[in-house]
Amino acid sequence: SAVISQKPSRDICQRGTSLTIQCQVDSQVTMMFWYRQQPGQSLTLIATANQGSEATYESGFVIDKFPISRPNLTFSTLTVSNMSPEDSSIYLCSVADTKRNTIYFGEGSWLTVV
Amino acid sequence: AQKVTQAQTEISVVEKEDVTLDCVYETRDTTYYLFWYKQPPSGELVFLIRRNSFDEQNEISGRYSWNFQKSTSSFNFTITASQVVDSAVYFCALMGAGNMLTFGGGTRLMVKP
């Protein structure tokens, strides 16, 4: 299975600031995804990030708030912009292993906005 | 549209009891995949199993077993002889076309010593 590393693992942020989360994969993958998990809730897909194209955002998520970069097949970043306490969540990066039709997740980044 | 329902939001058992976590799904896709993930308190999502829509064989892995019944659109997960380390939130998820997962609401399992 793919090994997925996320940074930071945890952070406490001031409202109004922005934070960039990094996701590094140990193998080349075509499809990467970013999910948000608000406290006590399930996971919600923010966007799909494919290398060489603009990210595709799900309903309720916009590029100005969650800009995503995908510069190569092993790396992606998600920025949470102009944060408010409602953005306090776990943000998870995931990749599709298309040979095994399986989705693997990183360890998650716990953000608390104060 | 796809939907995954985990009706049990929280289950509490005593160690060594067997416990079954229910999962019911809806999809119009003829080819799809079902998953179970475990999320311990540390937050990471641990992959447990994937099942494709054409394979209804039940699977056993140690103390874990899964029962996939297409006729009832269910993919239930049983832990035999539960242990305290099994305490976590368990998510059932569905993947159709596009490799995007639709998650259920999760079931919090608490195993007491």
XYZ file of C-alpha atoms in Angstrom:
227
model
C 0.000 0.000 0.000
C 1.040 3.599 -0.517
C 2.675 5.416 2.393
C 1.206 8.882 2.773
C 2.758 11.551 4.981
C 1.025 14.753 5.999
C 2.448 17.891 7.572
C 1.650 19.390 9.956
C 0.096 16.658 12.041
C -1.422 19.231 14.386
C -1.583 22.983 14.600
C -3.349 25.715 16.484
C -4.059 28.685 14.264
C -5.291 32.215 14.788
C -8.507 33.175 13.078
C -7.994 35.110 9.880
C -4.733 33.377 9.041
C -4.064 30.728 6.407
C -2.328 27.372 6.727
C -0.947 25.058 4.084
C -1.059 21.302 4.596
C 1.376 19.137 2.692
C 0.788 15.592 1.483
C 3.665 13.430 0.266
C 3.216 9.954 -1.218
C 5.975 7.366 -1.578
C 4.880 6.378 -5.092
C 3.457 8.104 -8.142
C -0.327 8.342 -8.097
C -2.700 9.905 -10.553
C -5.565 10.758 -8.247
C -5.286 12.469 -4.888
C -8.152 13.643 -2.747
C -8.607 15.988 0.178
C -11.230 15.289 2.846
C -12.425 17.260 5.848
C -13.686 15.717 9.053
C -15.323 18.156 11.423
C -15.437 17.217 15.127
C -17.618 14.170 15.716
C -18.599 13.985 12.066
C -17.915 11.769 9.096
C -15.575 12.581 6.233
C -16.548 14.959 3.464
C -14.708 15.242 0.168
C -13.327 18.715 -0.449
C -11.762 18.201 -3.860
C -10.012 15.865 -6.264
C -6.492 16.878 -7.276
C -5.072 15.412 -10.454
C -1.612 16.325 -11.663
C -1.595 18.732 -14.557
C -5.120 19.994 -14.138
C -7.146 22.235 -11.869
C -8.605 20.629 -8.789
C -12.264 19.669 -8.938
C -14.211 20.946 -5.941
C -17.285 19.411 -4.385
C -20.414 21.362 -3.659
C -19.884 23.696 -0.737
C -16.131 24.074 -1.219
C -14.506 26.819 -3.291
C -11.014 27.409 -4.597
C -10.633 30.786 -2.876
C -11.120 29.165 0.517
C -9.297 25.870 -0.167
C -6.694 26.382 -2.893
C -4.959 23.161 -3.889
C -1.722 22.550 -5.701
C -0.605 19.334 -7.380
C 2.830 20.020 -8.861
C 3.770 16.369 -9.478
C 2.569 12.795 -9.066
C 3.779 12.410 -5.466
C 2.866 15.693 -3.799
C -0.082 17.972 -3.109
C -0.927 20.859 -0.826
C -4.200 22.133 0.575
C -4.406 25.655 1.952
C -7.138 26.631 4.378
C -7.520 30.373 3.895
C -8.796 33.082 6.212
C -9.562 30.534 8.887
C -12.448 30.725 11.330
C -13.263 28.420 14.255
C -15.649 26.535 11.943
C -12.593 25.343 10.012
C -11.358 23.403 13.033
C -11.224 19.886 11.628
C -9.066 16.981 10.661
C -7.939 17.359 7.061
C -7.021 14.104 5.366
C -5.154 13.464 2.169
C -5.907 10.265 0.293
C -4.725 8.522 -2.851
C -6.328 6.051 -5.223
C -4.475 2.829 -5.874
C -6.132 2.141 -9.203
C -4.548 -1.302 -9.577
C -6.111 -2.487 -6.336
C -9.171 -0.214 -6.528
C -8.391 0.924 -3.022
C -8.165 4.307 -1.354
C -5.489 4.953 1.277
C -5.319 7.843 3.715
C -2.633 9.899 5.358
C -2.454 10.348 9.116
C -4.496 13.522 8.979
C -3.787 17.100 10.013
C -5.647 18.308 13.095
C -6.322 22.030 12.874
C -7.748 24.042 15.735
C -8.652 27.646 15.004
C -8.822 29.996 17.969
C -26.593 9.592 -5.892
C -24.793 7.323 -3.511
C -25.551 6.918 0.148
C -24.113 4.902 3.013
C -25.988 4.468 6.283
C -24.525 3.259 9.532
C -27.531 3.230 11.813
C -25.532 2.526 14.983
C -23.860 5.732 16.088
C -22.371 4.208 19.216
C -21.951 0.684 20.564
C -20.586 -0.318 23.941
C -19.534 -3.881 24.715
C -17.519 -5.678 27.328
C -14.249 -7.253 26.310
C -14.553 -10.698 24.695
C -18.074 -10.043 23.457
C -18.774 -10.333 19.745
C -20.075 -7.209 18.039
C -21.519 -6.521 14.597
C -21.414 -3.130 12.916
C -24.103 -2.582 10.317
C -23.731 -0.855 6.960
C -26.402 -0.323 4.320
C -25.712 1.395 1.020
C -27.496 2.823 -2.005
C -26.029 3.176 -5.471
C -27.124 3.041 -9.086
C -23.707 1.874 -10.250
C -23.464 -1.755 -11.292
C -19.770 -1.852 -10.449
C -18.788 -0.480 -7.086
C -16.525 -1.142 -4.143
C -17.267 -1.227 -0.444
C -14.771 -0.439 2.266
C -14.371 -0.495 6.003
C -11.943 1.843 7.741
C -10.964 2.105 11.394
C -10.231 5.486 12.970
C -8.534 5.187 16.366
C -8.335 8.221 18.687
C -5.098 9.296 17.004
C -7.154 10.211 13.937
C -5.629 8.298 11.076
C -7.876 6.234 8.860
C -6.775 2.611 8.705
C -7.889 0.551 5.732
C -9.455 -2.771 6.782
C -11.094 -4.302 3.730
C -12.318 -3.689 0.195
C -15.045 -5.694 -1.503
C -16.186 -5.369 -5.109
C -19.801 -5.645 -6.125
C -19.280 -8.924 -7.956
C -17.734 -10.771 -5.060
C -20.246 -11.744 -2.411
C -17.988 -14.175 -0.627
C -17.742 -13.495 3.040
C -14.273 -12.829 4.331
C -12.560 -13.604 7.606
C -9.314 -12.098 8.805
C -8.397 -13.139 12.301
C -11.075 -11.824 14.634
C -12.645 -9.729 11.860
C -15.254 -10.974 9.421
C -17.385 -9.279 6.809
C -20.775 -10.266 5.418
C -21.686 -8.765 2.040
C -25.269 -9.280 0.911
C -26.115 -7.605 -2.360
C -29.788 -8.543 -2.074
C -30.146 -6.352 0.990
C -27.415 -3.831 0.025
C -25.590 -4.518 3.248
C -21.938 -4.959 4.166
C -21.742 -5.786 7.852
C -18.603 -6.115 9.940
C -18.239 -8.466 12.907
C -15.506 -8.428 15.512
C -15.240 -11.666 17.436
C -13.957 -11.682 21.016
C -13.577 -7.907 21.090
C -10.586 -6.305 22.773
C -10.037 -2.877 24.285
C -7.729 -2.037 21.361
C -10.719 -2.397 19.037
C -12.172 0.788 20.512
C -12.384 3.253 17.635
C -14.748 4.807 15.149
C -15.463 2.520 12.219
C -16.511 3.877 8.830
C -18.166 2.043 6.000
C -17.661 3.640 2.582
C -18.743 3.164 -1.019
C -16.764 3.904 -4.166
C -18.412 4.014 -7.537
C -17.097 5.572 -10.710
C -14.458 8.266 -10.218
C -12.639 6.715 -7.260
C -14.413 9.005 -4.822
C -15.587 7.616 -1.522
C -18.959 8.214 0.066
C -18.750 7.603 3.790
C -21.323 6.511 6.306
C -21.700 8.480 9.491
C -19.457 6.129 11.435
C -20.019 3.871 14.430
C -18.138 4.553 17.643
C -17.228 1.263 19.285
C -16.256 1.259 22.934
C -14.881 -1.955 24.352
C -14.733 -1.952 28.126
C -12.370 -4.193 30.092
